[in-house]
Coordinates of C-alpha atoms in Angstrom, one line a residue:
Chain A
M1 CA 19.0 16.3 1.5
N2 CA 22.3 17.2 3.1
N3 CA 22.5 14.7 5.9
P4 CA 26.2 13.7 5.6
I5 CA 25.5 10.0 6.2
S6 CA 22.7 9.9 3.6
R7 CA 25.1 11.5 1.1
V8 CA 27.2 8.4 1.3
V9 CA 24.5 5.9 1.8
E10 CA 21.9 7.1 -0.7
P11 CA 23.8 6.5 -4.0
L12 CA 24.9 3.1 -2.9
A13 CA 21.5 2.1 -1.7
R14 CA 20.0 3.5 -4.9
M15 CA 22.2 1.2 -7.0
A16 CA 21.3 -1.8 -4.9
A17 CA 17.6 -0.9 -5.3
I18 CA 18.0 -0.8 -9.1
V19 CA 19.7 -4.2 -9.1
C20 CA 16.7 -5.5 -7.0
G21 CA 14.3 -3.9 -9.5
Y22 CA 15.9 -6.0 -12.3
G23 CA 15.3 -9.0 -10.1
V24 CA 11.6 -8.1 -9.9
L25 CA 11.5 -7.6 -13.7
L26 CA 13.3 -10.9 -14.3
L27 CA 10.8 -12.6 -12.0
S28 CA 7.9 -11.2 -14.0
V29 CA 9.5 -12.6 -17.2
V30 CA 10.1 -16.0 -15.8
V31 CA 6.6 -16.3 -14.2
S32 CA 4.9 -15.1 -17.4
I33 CA 6.8 -17.6 -19.5
D34 CA 5.8 -20.3 -17.0
I35 CA 2.1 -19.4 -17.2
V36 CA 2.1 -19.3 -21.0
G37 CA 4.3 -22.5 -21.3
R38 CA 2.1 -24.3 -18.8
K39 CA -1.1 -23.4 -20.6
L40 CA -0.1 -23.7 -24.2
F41 CA 2.9 -25.9 -24.5
G42 CA 2.7 -28.1 -21.4
F43 CA 6.1 -27.3 -20.0
T44 CA 6.8 -25.6 -16.7
F45 CA 9.8 -24.3 -14.8
Q46 CA 10.2 -25.9 -11.4
G47 CA 10.0 -23.7 -8.3
T48 CA 9.1 -20.3 -9.7
D49 CA 7.1 -19.7 -6.6
D50 CA 10.0 -20.4 -4.3
M51 CA 12.2 -18.2 -6.5
G52 CA 9.6 -15.4 -6.1
G53 CA 9.6 -15.8 -2.4
Y54 CA 13.4 -15.4 -2.3
V55 CA 13.3 -12.4 -4.5
L56 CA 10.8 -10.7 -2.2
A57 CA 12.6 -11.6 1.0
I58 CA 15.9 -10.2 -0.5
I59 CA 14.6 -7.0 -2.1
A60 CA 12.6 -6.2 1.1
V61 CA 15.7 -6.1 3.3
V62 CA 18.0 -4.6 0.7
G63 CA 15.4 -1.9 -0.1
A64 CA 15.0 -1.2 3.6
S65 CA 18.3 0.7 3.6
Y66 CA 17.3 2.9 0.7
T67 CA 13.9 3.6 2.3
M68 CA 15.7 4.4 5.5
A69 CA 18.0 6.9 3.7
M70 CA 14.9 8.5 2.2
R71 CA 13.1 8.6 5.6
G72 CA 10.4 6.4 4.0
H73 CA 9.6 4.0 6.8
T74 CA 6.2 4.7 8.1
R75 CA 5.9 6.9 11.2
V76 CA 2.9 8.8 12.6
D77 CA 3.8 12.5 12.5
V78 CA 0.5 14.2 13.5
F79 CA 1.2 14.4 17.2
L80 CA 5.0 14.6 16.9
V81 CA 4.9 18.0 15.2
R82 CA 2.9 19.4 18.1
F83 CA 5.8 18.8 20.5
S84 CA 8.4 21.5 21.2
A85 CA 11.5 21.4 19.1
R86 CA 13.5 20.0 22.0
W87 CA 11.0 17.1 22.6
Q88 CA 11.0 16.5 18.8
R89 CA 14.8 16.1 18.9
I90 CA 14.5 13.6 21.7
L91 CA 11.7 11.6 20.1
N92 CA 13.4 11.6 16.7
T93 CA 16.6 10.3 18.3
V94 CA 14.6 7.6 20.2
A95 CA 13.0 6.6 16.9
M96 CA 16.4 6.2 15.2
V97 CA 18.0 4.3 18.2
T98 CA 15.0 1.9 18.5
M99 CA 15.1 1.3 14.7
A100 CA 18.8 0.5 15.0
A101 CA 18.1 -1.9 17.8
F102 CA 15.3 -3.6 15.8
A103 CA 17.5 -3.9 12.7
A104 CA 20.4 -5.3 14.8
F105 CA 18.2 -7.9 16.4
A106 CA 16.8 -8.9 13.0
A107 CA 20.4 -9.3 11.6
W108 CA 21.4 -11.4 14.6
R109 CA 18.4 -13.7 14.4
G110 CA 18.6 -13.8 10.6
S111 CA 22.2 -14.9 10.7
D112 CA 21.1 -17.7 13.0
V113 CA 18.6 -18.9 10.4
L114 CA 21.4 -19.0 7.9
M115 CA 23.8 -20.8 10.2
E116 CA 21.1 -23.5 10.8
S117 CA 20.5 -23.9 7.1
I118 CA 24.2 -24.5 6.6
E119 CA 24.6 -26.8 9.5
F120 CA 21.6 -29.0 8.6
Q121 CA 22.1 -28.5 4.9
S122 CA 18.5 -27.6 4.5
V123 CA 17.1 -27.6 1.0
A124 CA 13.8 -26.1 -0.4
S125 CA 11.0 -28.6 -0.8
N126 CA 10.8 -28.2 -4.6
P127 CA 12.2 -30.5 -7.3
L128 CA 15.2 -28.2 -7.7
Q129 CA 16.1 -28.7 -4.0
T130 CA 17.7 -25.3 -3.8
P131 CA 20.1 -25.2 -0.9
L132 CA 18.5 -22.6 1.4
W133 CA 21.7 -21.0 2.4
Q134 CA 22.0 -19.4 -1.0
P135 CA 19.0 -17.0 -0.9
Q136 CA 19.4 -16.7 2.9
L137 CA 23.0 -15.5 2.5
L138 CA 21.9 -12.6 0.4
W139 CA 19.0 -12.0 2.8
V140 CA 21.4 -11.8 5.8
I141 CA 23.8 -9.5 3.9
G142 CA 20.8 -7.2 3.2
L143 CA 19.7 -7.3 6.9
T144 CA 23.3 -6.6 8.1
L145 CA 23.7 -3.6 5.8
F146 CA 20.3 -2.3 7.0
A147 CA 21.5 -2.8 10.6
L148 CA 24.8 -1.0 10.0
I149 CA 23.2 1.9 8.2
S150 CA 20.5 2.3 10.9
F151 CA 23.3 2.2 13.5
A152 CA 25.2 5.0 11.8
Y153 CA 22.0 7.1 11.7
A154 CA 21.3 6.4 15.4
V155 CA 24.9 7.4 16.4
H156 CA 24.6 10.5 14.2
A157 CA 21.3 11.4 15.8
L158 CA 22.7 11.0 19.3
M159 CA 25.6 13.2 18.4
L160 CA 23.3 15.9 17.1
L161 CA 21.1 15.5 20.2
A162 CA 24.1 16.1 22.5
R163 CA 24.8 19.4 20.7
S164 CA 21.1 20.3 20.6
S165 CA 21.6 20.8 16.8
P166 CA 18.6 22.2 14.9
D167 CA 19.6 19.8 12.1
L168 CA 18.4 16.8 14.0
N169 CA 14.7 17.4 13.3
R170 CA 15.4 18.2 9.7
F171 CA 17.5 15.0 9.1
Y172 CA 15.5 12.6 11.3
G173 CA 12.0 13.8 11.5
P174 CA 9.4 11.8 9.5
A175 CA 9.2 12.7 5.9
S176 CA 5.9 14.6 5.6
A177 CA 3.2 13.9 2.9
Q178 CA 4.4 17.3 1.5
D179 CA 7.9 16.0 1.0
E180 CA 6.8 12.9 -0.7
L181 CA 4.4 14.8 -3.0
E182 CA 7.1 17.3 -4.0
A183 CA 9.4 14.5 -5.0
E184 CA 6.6 12.9 -7.1
L185 CA 5.7 16.3 -8.7
T186 CA 9.3 17.1 -9.5
A187 CA 9.6 13.7 -11.2
R188 CA 6.5 14.3 -13.2
A189 CA 7.7 17.7 -14.3
E190 CA 10.9 16.2 -15.5
R191 CA 9.0 13.6 -17.4
A192 CA 6.8 16.2 -19.0
A193 CA 9.9 18.2 -20.0
Q194 CA 11.5 15.1 -21.5
A195 CA 8.3 14.4 -23.5
E196 CA 8.3 17.9 -24.8
Q197 CA 11.9 17.6 -25.9
G198 CA 11.1 14.4 -27.6
A199 CA 8.2 16.0 -29.4
L200 CA 10.5 18.8 -30.6
K201 CA 12.9 16.4 -32.1
Chain B
M1 CA -2.8 -18.1 29.2
I2 CA -3.1 -14.4 29.0
D3 CA -5.7 -12.3 30.7
L4 CA -7.4 -9.7 28.6
T5 CA -6.2 -6.8 30.7
G6 CA -2.7 -7.7 29.5
A7 CA -3.8 -7.7 25.9
A8 CA -5.6 -4.3 26.4
I9 CA -2.5 -2.8 27.9
G10 CA -0.5 -4.1 25.0
F11 CA -2.9 -2.5 22.5
V12 CA -2.9 0.9 24.3
L13 CA 1.0 0.7 24.3
L14 CA 0.9 -0.1 20.6
I15 CA -1.2 3.0 19.7
G16 CA 0.6 5.2 22.3
L17 CA 4.1 4.4 21.0
M18 CA 3.0 4.9 17.4
S19 CA 1.6 8.3 18.3
L20 CA 5.0 9.3 19.7
G21 CA 6.3 9.1 16.1
L22 CA 8.4 5.9 16.5
H23 CA 8.6 3.7 13.4
V24 CA 5.4 1.7 13.1
A25 CA 7.4 -1.4 12.3
F26 CA 9.5 -1.0 15.4
V27 CA 6.5 -0.5 17.6
M28 CA 4.8 -3.7 16.5
F29 CA 8.1 -5.5 17.0
A30 CA 8.6 -4.0 20.4
I31 CA 5.1 -5.0 21.6
S32 CA 5.7 -8.6 20.3
M33 CA 9.0 -8.7 22.2
L34 CA 7.4 -7.4 25.4
G35 CA 4.5 -9.8 25.2
G36 CA 6.9 -12.7 24.3
I37 CA 9.4 -12.1 27.1
F38 CA 6.6 -11.4 29.7
Y39 CA 4.3 -14.3 28.9
L40 CA 6.4 -16.9 27.1
G41 CA 10.0 -16.3 28.2
W42 CA 13.0 -15.0 26.3
P43 CA 13.7 -18.1 24.1
A44 CA 10.3 -17.6 22.3
T45 CA 11.5 -14.3 21.0
L46 CA 14.6 -15.9 19.4
Q47 CA 12.1 -17.3 16.8
F48 CA 12.1 -13.9 15.3
G49 CA 14.6 -14.8 12.5
T50 CA 12.7 -17.9 11.4
Q51 CA 9.4 -15.9 11.5
Y52 CA 11.0 -13.0 9.5
W53 CA 12.2 -15.3 6.8
G54 CA 8.9 -17.2 6.7
A55 CA 6.9 -14.0 6.5
T56 CA 8.9 -12.4 3.7
N57 CA 9.6 -15.5 1.7
N58 CA 5.9 -15.7 0.9
F59 CA 4.6 -16.1 -2.6
V60 CA 1.3 -14.4 -1.9
L61 CA 3.1 -11.3 -0.9
V62 CA 5.3 -11.4 -4.0
A63 CA 2.3 -9.7 -5.7
I64 CA 3.2 -6.5 -3.8
P65 CA 6.4 -5.5 -5.7
L66 CA 4.8 -6.7 -8.9
F67 CA 1.7 -4.5 -8.6
V68 CA 3.8 -1.5 -7.4
L69 CA 6.0 -1.9 -10.5
L70 CA 2.9 -2.3 -12.7
G71 CA 1.4 0.9 -11.3
E72 CA 4.7 2.8 -11.7
L73 CA 5.0 1.7 -15.4
L74 CA 1.4 3.0 -16.0
V75 CA 2.0 6.3 -14.3
R76 CA 5.1 6.9 -16.4
G77 CA 3.6 5.5 -19.5
G78 CA 1.5 8.6 -20.0
F79 CA -1.8 6.7 -20.5
T80 CA -3.7 8.8 -17.9
D81 CA -4.0 12.0 -19.9
R82 CA -5.5 10.3 -22.9
M83 CA -7.7 8.1 -20.8
Y84 CA -9.0 11.1 -18.9
R85 CA -9.9 13.0 -22.2
S86 CA -11.6 10.0 -23.7
L87 CA -13.7 9.4 -20.6
S88 CA -14.7 13.1 -20.4
D89 CA -16.1 12.8 -24.0
W90 CA -18.8 10.4 -22.7
L91 CA -19.3 11.6 -19.1
N92 CA -19.5 15.3 -19.8
P93 CA -23.3 15.4 -20.7
L94 CA -24.2 14.2 -17.1
P95 CA -25.2 16.9 -14.6
G96 CA -21.9 17.7 -13.0
G97 CA -19.9 17.3 -16.2
L98 CA -16.2 16.9 -15.9
L99 CA -16.6 16.0 -12.2
H100 CA -17.7 12.5 -13.3
T101 CA -14.6 12.1 -15.2
N102 CA -12.6 12.4 -12.0
I103 CA -14.5 9.5 -10.6
G104 CA -14.5 7.4 -13.7
A105 CA -10.8 7.9 -14.5
S106 CA -10.0 7.1 -10.8
A107 CA -12.1 3.9 -11.0
M108 CA -10.4 2.9 -14.3
F109 CA -6.9 3.7 -13.1
A110 CA -7.7 2.0 -9.7
A111 CA -8.6 -1.2 -11.6
V112 CA -5.0 -1.6 -12.6
S113 CA -3.2 0.2 -9.8
G114 CA -2.9 -1.3 -6.3
S115 CA -2.5 2.0 -4.5
S116 CA -4.7 4.9 -3.7
V117 CA -2.0 7.6 -3.2
A118 CA -0.6 6.8 -6.7
T119 CA -4.0 7.1 -8.1
A120 CA -4.6 10.4 -6.4
A121 CA -1.3 11.8 -7.6
T122 CA -1.8 10.6 -11.2
I123 CA -5.4 11.6 -11.6
G124 CA -4.9 14.9 -9.7
T125 CA -2.1 16.1 -11.9
V126 CA -4.2 15.5 -15.0
A127 CA -7.5 16.6 -13.6
I128 CA -6.7 19.8 -11.7
P129 CA -5.4 21.7 -14.8
A130 CA -8.4 20.5 -16.8
F131 CA -10.7 22.5 -14.5
K132 CA -8.7 25.7 -14.8
G133 CA -10.9 28.5 -16.4
R134 CA -14.1 26.5 -16.0
N135 CA -16.9 27.4 -13.6
Y136 CA -16.8 24.4 -11.2
D137 CA -17.1 24.6 -7.4
S138 CA -13.5 24.0 -6.5
R139 CA -14.3 22.1 -3.3
L140 CA -16.3 19.5 -5.2
V141 CA -13.5 19.2 -7.8
L142 CA -10.9 18.5 -5.1
G143 CA -13.2 16.3 -3.1
S144 CA -14.1 14.2 -6.2
I145 CA -10.4 13.6 -6.9
A146 CA -9.3 12.8 -3.3
A147 CA -12.3 10.5 -2.8
G148 CA -12.4 8.9 -6.2
A149 CA -8.7 7.9 -5.8
T150 CA -9.6 5.8 -2.8
L151 CA -11.3 3.4 -5.2
G152 CA -7.7 2.3 -5.9
I153 CA -7.7 -0.1 -3.0
L154 CA -11.3 -1.4 -3.3
I155 CA -11.4 -2.2 -7.0
P156 CA -9.0 -5.2 -7.5
P157 CA -6.1 -5.7 -7.7
S158 CA -5.4 -4.2 -4.3
I159 CA -2.3 -4.3 -2.1
N160 CA -4.4 -4.1 1.0
M161 CA -6.3 -7.2 0.0
I162 CA -3.0 -9.1 -0.7
I163 CA -1.7 -8.3 2.8
Y164 CA -5.1 -9.1 4.5
G165 CA -5.2 -12.4 2.6
A166 CA -1.7 -13.3 3.5
M167 CA -2.1 -12.5 7.2
T168 CA -5.5 -14.2 7.6
N169 CA -5.0 -17.1 5.2
T170 CA -7.9 -15.8 3.1
S171 CA -7.9 -16.5 -0.6
V172 CA -6.7 -13.3 -2.5
G173 CA -8.6 -14.4 -5.6
R174 CA -11.8 -14.5 -3.6
L175 CA -11.1 -11.1 -2.1
Y176 CA -10.4 -9.7 -5.5
A177 CA -13.8 -11.0 -6.8
A178 CA -15.5 -9.7 -3.7
G179 CA -14.1 -6.2 -4.3
V180 CA -15.5 -5.8 -7.9
I181 CA -19.2 -5.1 -7.2
P182 CA -18.7 -2.9 -4.1
G183 CA -16.1 -1.0 -6.1
L184 CA -18.5 -0.4 -9.0
L185 CA -21.3 0.3 -6.6
L186 CA -19.2 2.9 -4.8
T187 CA -18.2 4.5 -8.1
G188 CA -22.0 4.7 -8.9
L189 CA -22.7 6.2 -5.5
F190 CA -20.0 8.8 -6.0
M191 CA -21.4 9.8 -9.4
A192 CA -25.0 9.8 -7.9
V193 CA -24.0 12.2 -5.2
I194 CA -22.5 14.6 -7.8
V195 CA -25.7 14.4 -9.9
V196 CA -27.8 15.1 -6.9
A197 CA -25.6 18.0 -5.7
C198 CA -25.5 19.6 -9.1
W199 CA -29.3 19.1 -9.7
W200 CA -30.0 20.7 -6.3
K201 CA -27.5 23.6 -6.8
P202 CA -26.8 24.0 -10.5
S203 CA -24.2 26.7 -9.8
L204 CA -21.8 24.0 -8.6
A205 CA -21.0 23.0 -12.2
V206 CA -21.9 25.2 -15.1
A207 CA -20.5 25.7 -18.6
V208 CA -20.7 22.3 -20.0
S209 CA -18.7 22.6 -23.2
A210 CA -20.1 21.3 -26.5
P211 CA -19.2 17.6 -27.1
A212 CA -16.5 16.9 -29.6
P213 CA -17.7 15.4 -32.9
M214 CA -18.8 11.8 -32.7
R215 CA -16.0 10.6 -35.1
E216 CA -13.3 12.1 -32.8
R217 CA -14.9 10.7 -29.7
L218 CA -15.1 7.2 -31.2
L219 CA -11.5 7.4 -32.4
R220 CA -10.4 8.4 -28.9
L221 CA -12.1 5.4 -27.4
I222 CA -8.9 3.5 -28.2
D223 CA -7.2 5.4 -25.3
L224 CA -9.4 3.5 -22.9
L225 CA -7.9 0.2 -24.2
P226 CA -4.7 0.0 -22.2
P227 CA -6.3 0.0 -18.7
L228 CA -9.1 -2.3 -20.0
V229 CA -6.7 -4.8 -21.6
L230 CA -4.6 -4.9 -18.4
F231 CA -7.6 -5.4 -16.2
V232 CA -8.9 -8.2 -18.4
V233 CA -5.5 -9.9 -18.5
V234 CA -4.9 -9.7 -14.7
M235 CA -8.4 -10.6 -13.5
G236 CA -9.2 -12.9 -16.4
S237 CA -6.2 -15.1 -15.9
I238 CA -7.2 -15.5 -12.2
Y239 CA -10.8 -16.1 -13.0
L240 CA -10.0 -18.8 -15.7
G241 CA -7.7 -20.5 -13.3
W242 CA -4.7 -19.9 -15.5
A243 CA -2.8 -18.1 -12.9
T244 CA -2.7 -17.4 -9.2
P245 CA -3.2 -13.8 -8.1
T246 CA 0.6 -13.4 -7.8
E247 CA 1.3 -14.9 -11.2
S248 CA -1.4 -12.7 -12.8
A249 CA 0.5 -9.7 -11.4
A250 CA 3.6 -10.8 -13.3
L251 CA 1.6 -11.1 -16.4
G252 CA 0.3 -7.6 -15.7
V253 CA 3.8 -6.2 -15.4
M254 CA 4.8 -7.7 -18.8
M255 CA 1.6 -6.3 -20.4
S256 CA 2.1 -2.8 -19.1
L257 CA 5.8 -2.9 -20.1
L258 CA 4.6 -3.9 -23.6
L259 CA 2.1 -1.0 -23.6
C260 CA 4.7 1.5 -22.5
A261 CA 7.0 0.2 -25.3
L262 CA 4.1 0.6 -27.8
Y263 CA 3.7 4.2 -26.7
G264 CA 7.5 4.7 -27.0
K265 CA 8.0 5.5 -23.3
V266 CA 10.5 2.8 -22.3
S267 CA 14.0 4.0 -21.5
V268 CA 16.7 2.8 -19.1
K269 CA 16.2 5.9 -17.0
M270 CA 12.5 5.4 -16.9
L271 CA 12.9 1.7 -15.9
H272 CA 15.3 2.6 -13.1
E273 CA 13.0 5.2 -11.7
C274 CA 10.2 2.6 -11.6
F275 CA 12.6 0.1 -10.0
I276 CA 13.7 2.5 -7.2
T277 CA 10.1 3.4 -6.3
T278 CA 9.0 -0.3 -6.5
V279 CA 11.8 -1.5 -4.2
S280 CA 11.5 1.3 -1.7
V281 CA 7.7 1.0 -1.4
T282 CA 8.0 -2.8 -1.1
A283 CA 10.6 -2.5 1.6
M284 CA 8.4 0.0 3.5
I285 CA 5.4 -2.3 3.4
M286 CA 7.4 -5.5 4.1
L287 CA 9.2 -4.2 7.2
I288 CA 5.8 -3.5 8.7
A289 CA 4.4 -6.8 7.5
A290 CA 7.4 -8.7 8.9
A291 CA 6.8 -7.1 12.3
A292 CA 3.1 -7.7 12.1
F293 CA 3.5 -11.4 11.2
F294 CA 5.8 -11.7 14.3
L295 CA 3.1 -10.0 16.4
N296 CA 0.6 -12.5 15.0
F297 CA 2.9 -15.4 15.9
V298 CA 3.6 -14.2 19.4
L299 CA -0.1 -13.5 20.1
G300 CA -0.9 -16.9 18.8
L301 CA 1.5 -18.6 21.2
M302 CA 0.1 -16.5 24.0
G303 CA -3.4 -17.7 23.2
V304 CA -4.7 -14.2 22.6
P305 CA -7.0 -15.2 19.6
Q306 CA -8.7 -17.9 21.7
A307 CA -9.0 -15.6 24.7
L308 CA -10.5 -12.9 22.5
A309 CA -12.9 -15.4 20.9
S310 CA -14.2 -16.7 24.2
F311 CA -14.4 -13.1 25.4
A312 CA -16.5 -12.2 22.4
S313 CA -18.9 -15.2 22.8
K314 CA -19.2 -14.6 26.6
L315 CA -20.0 -11.0 25.9
G316 CA -22.8 -12.2 23.7
T317 CA -22.5 -9.2 21.3
S318 CA -24.3 -9.6 18.1
Q319 CA -22.4 -9.2 14.8
L320 CA -24.1 -5.9 14.2
V321 CA -22.9 -4.4 17.5
M322 CA -19.4 -5.6 16.8
I323 CA -19.4 -4.0 13.3
V324 CA -20.8 -0.7 14.7
I325 CA -18.1 -0.6 17.4
L326 CA -15.4 -1.5 14.9
T327 CA -16.6 1.2 12.5
I328 CA -16.3 3.9 15.1
F329 CA -13.0 2.5 16.2
Y330 CA -11.6 2.5 12.7
L331 CA -12.9 6.0 11.9
I332 CA -11.1 7.4 15.0
L333 CA -7.9 5.3 14.3
G334 CA -8.0 6.3 10.6
C335 CA -7.8 10.0 11.6
F336 CA -4.2 9.6 12.7
L337 CA -2.9 6.3 11.5
D338 CA -1.6 5.5 8.0
A339 CA -4.3 3.4 6.3
L340 CA -2.2 0.4 5.5
A341 CA -0.5 0.4 8.9
M342 CA -4.0 0.6 10.5
I343 CA -5.1 -2.6 8.7
I344 CA -1.9 -4.5 9.3
G345 CA -1.6 -3.5 13.0
T346 CA -5.2 -4.3 14.0
I347 CA -5.6 -7.7 12.1
P348 CA -4.0 -9.8 14.8
I349 CA -6.5 -8.6 17.4
V350 CA -9.6 -7.9 15.4
F351 CA -9.7 -10.9 13.1
P352 CA -10.1 -13.5 15.8
L353 CA -12.8 -11.4 17.4
V354 CA -14.9 -11.1 14.3
T355 CA -14.4 -14.7 13.0
A356 CA -15.5 -15.9 16.5
L357 CA -18.7 -14.1 16.0
G358 CA -19.2 -15.9 12.7
I359 CA -18.5 -13.0 10.4
D360 CA -17.3 -14.1 6.9
P361 CA -13.5 -13.5 6.5
V362 CA -13.9 -12.4 2.8
W363 CA -16.7 -10.0 3.7
F364 CA -14.6 -8.6 6.6
G365 CA -11.7 -8.1 4.2
I366 CA -13.9 -5.9 2.0
Y367 CA -15.2 -4.1 5.0
L368 CA -11.7 -3.4 6.2
V369 CA -10.7 -2.0 2.8
V370 CA -13.6 0.4 2.9
M371 CA -12.5 1.5 6.4
A372 CA -9.0 2.0 5.0
E373 CA -10.5 4.1 2.2
L374 CA -12.1 6.3 4.8
A375 CA -8.8 6.6 6.6
L376 CA -7.3 8.0 3.4
I377 CA -9.6 11.0 3.4
T378 CA -10.2 11.7 7.1
P379 CA -8.2 14.6 8.5
P380 CA -5.6 15.2 9.9
V381 CA -3.8 12.2 8.4
G382 CA -5.7 11.5 5.2
M383 CA -2.9 11.0 2.6
N384 CA -5.1 11.7 -0.3
L385 CA -6.2 15.1 1.1
Y386 CA -2.5 16.2 1.2
V387 CA -1.7 14.8 -2.2
V388 CA -4.6 16.7 -3.9
Q389 CA -3.9 19.9 -1.9
G390 CA -0.2 19.7 -2.8
I391 CA -1.0 19.4 -6.5
R392 CA -3.4 22.3 -6.4
G393 CA -0.7 24.4 -4.6
E394 CA -3.1 27.2 -3.5
G395 CA -5.9 27.9 -1.1
L396 CA -6.7 26.0 2.1
I397 CA -6.7 22.3 2.7
T398 CA -10.1 22.9 4.4
D399 CA -11.6 23.1 0.8
V400 CA -10.4 19.6 0.1
I401 CA -11.8 18.3 3.4
V402 CA -15.2 19.9 2.9
G403 CA -15.3 18.7 -0.7
T404 CA -14.7 15.0 0.4
L405 CA -17.6 15.1 2.9
P406 CA -20.4 14.0 0.5
F407 CA -18.2 11.2 -0.7
L408 CA -17.4 10.2 2.9
F409 CA -21.1 9.7 3.6
M410 CA -21.4 7.6 0.5
M411 CA -18.6 5.3 1.8
L412 CA -20.5 5.0 5.1
L413 CA -23.6 4.2 3.1
L414 CA -21.7 1.5 1.3
V415 CA -20.8 -0.1 4.7
V416 CA -24.5 -0.1 5.6
L417 CA -25.4 -1.6 2.3
L418 CA -22.7 -4.2 2.7
W419 CA -24.1 -5.1 6.1
V420 CA -27.7 -5.3 4.9
F421 CA -26.9 -7.1 1.6
P422 CA -23.6 -9.1 2.3
D423 CA -24.0 -10.6 -1.2
I424 CA -22.9 -7.4 -2.7
A425 CA -19.4 -8.7 -1.8
L426 CA -20.0 -12.4 -1.5
W427 CA -22.0 -13.2 -4.6
L428 CA -19.3 -12.9 -7.2
P429 CA -16.6 -15.0 -5.3
R430 CA -19.3 -17.6 -4.8
V431 CA -20.3 -17.9 -8.4
S432 CA -16.7 -17.6 -9.7
F433 CA -15.0 -20.0 -7.3
G434 CA -17.8 -22.0 -5.9

């Protein structure tokens, strides 16, 4: 991957994704304790289901940026690859621009949800009465980052289109099944090598 | 009120724009916006923010990242190789030998993993080398891996069922229960087709190696424990009413983490790799889901479900005709659409149609999952075909496609059986949940 924007975005988005992963793990711990506690000791945390919902909403938008950088958002490539290189450049650019518009609209409408929660001081309908602006703030930050990143990609694609650059289809074409598999196999090979090293020790 | 021509135009646009390679999530969003602006006026589309928050802040869907994480932990925990070897001890004597292990290992891995592509990649990397230097028909080997791996979404837990349940307000617990018997039945059908093929043409699979000593085989049975324990914990906690399907996924994550630790596979690097895949796959699914929920919302305001329902009853089609039409429709759609996107994208239109005809939502969920399985192995966009071909790294993909054909017919046979005996799916949820 030598897309200049992804080189900047990918490491940052990767770190954010790892932080989100810890969120998922923490959620599993809390929910598991809740189940065991409820069944065996008759105590329960309040509002784990609400917390789970917040975690999902936040990781979904924060992760969207990483998935974008890895070209992981689902596209149908079977017809696209049958177009000429020129048309592929145009369609790939359209895909990036429309995605940016989608993300921007989502960020705009999302921030409105946040503003309303602040204005009406909305709280979750659980015993904890979590103020809704707290999870929604993180959610809107995630949406905004996703919109900014998508916007940068769209502008870059447009610039490459203006120059008829051959890089455009490489950077902004859909990741093929082959790409995904290669990544998976490389990771497996690494793990196997590590396991062997471990065995030698 | 909307006329059906409008809905049909929208649907053609949906498929057309997707075919041009635009992002699937964007296309669903764009169609919702067009419909909303055209039929309801601009202010209705401003609801998008509230809908987005509501759709993603959803405890049923929280099971998705949990199951992806669970599957990632298992893949990296190195249980598959041992599980494969232990299963082959017992399945080798059958006609077709090691081929059955592909199906059996897929079914076992499927029982704890929520994704078919992950199953194909994991079983494929273990299985393909195992066939090196043995006289098996390579097409049947590849076909059994690609097709066996589709069991991943039929045998619970299943990400497809979670999304179907969330979008249609169908109980995920019931869907899980409904998937068990069809999943086992399809496993049996796959094995039966291998037995028949090898009995008819013994050259397909020769050189069955002598079985290992009984003592060794018995000792290796312990390698089957990790997936078994996980399945019992996840499904058992739902069945006993201790946990909701989402909560059981959290328990499953803790169990698989514990198992990985027992096998000495847990490290910070390994965890981070699991996290990155989990978050990225979740984000990919949730972006489409958010757009699809919005489409559902807009279509609902436009009265499309009612219009479709009255259309269906006026047409007077029987349930059978509807299912036959849908099967052809999904077979074609599955040839070029991603399996999950296909399910999510068509639910808003198809679900009101079939429920208006009195088709059971749980039964239809299982039917849809089988159609998604077919989509995973129908060319040109069958993900599993590419995954298996990629691991093999030689020859033509045609080999894989031809090899999956017998299994493809078994899936269609399962659809027929499900139609004739709906209790294959509906009996278990009825006795478990009343």
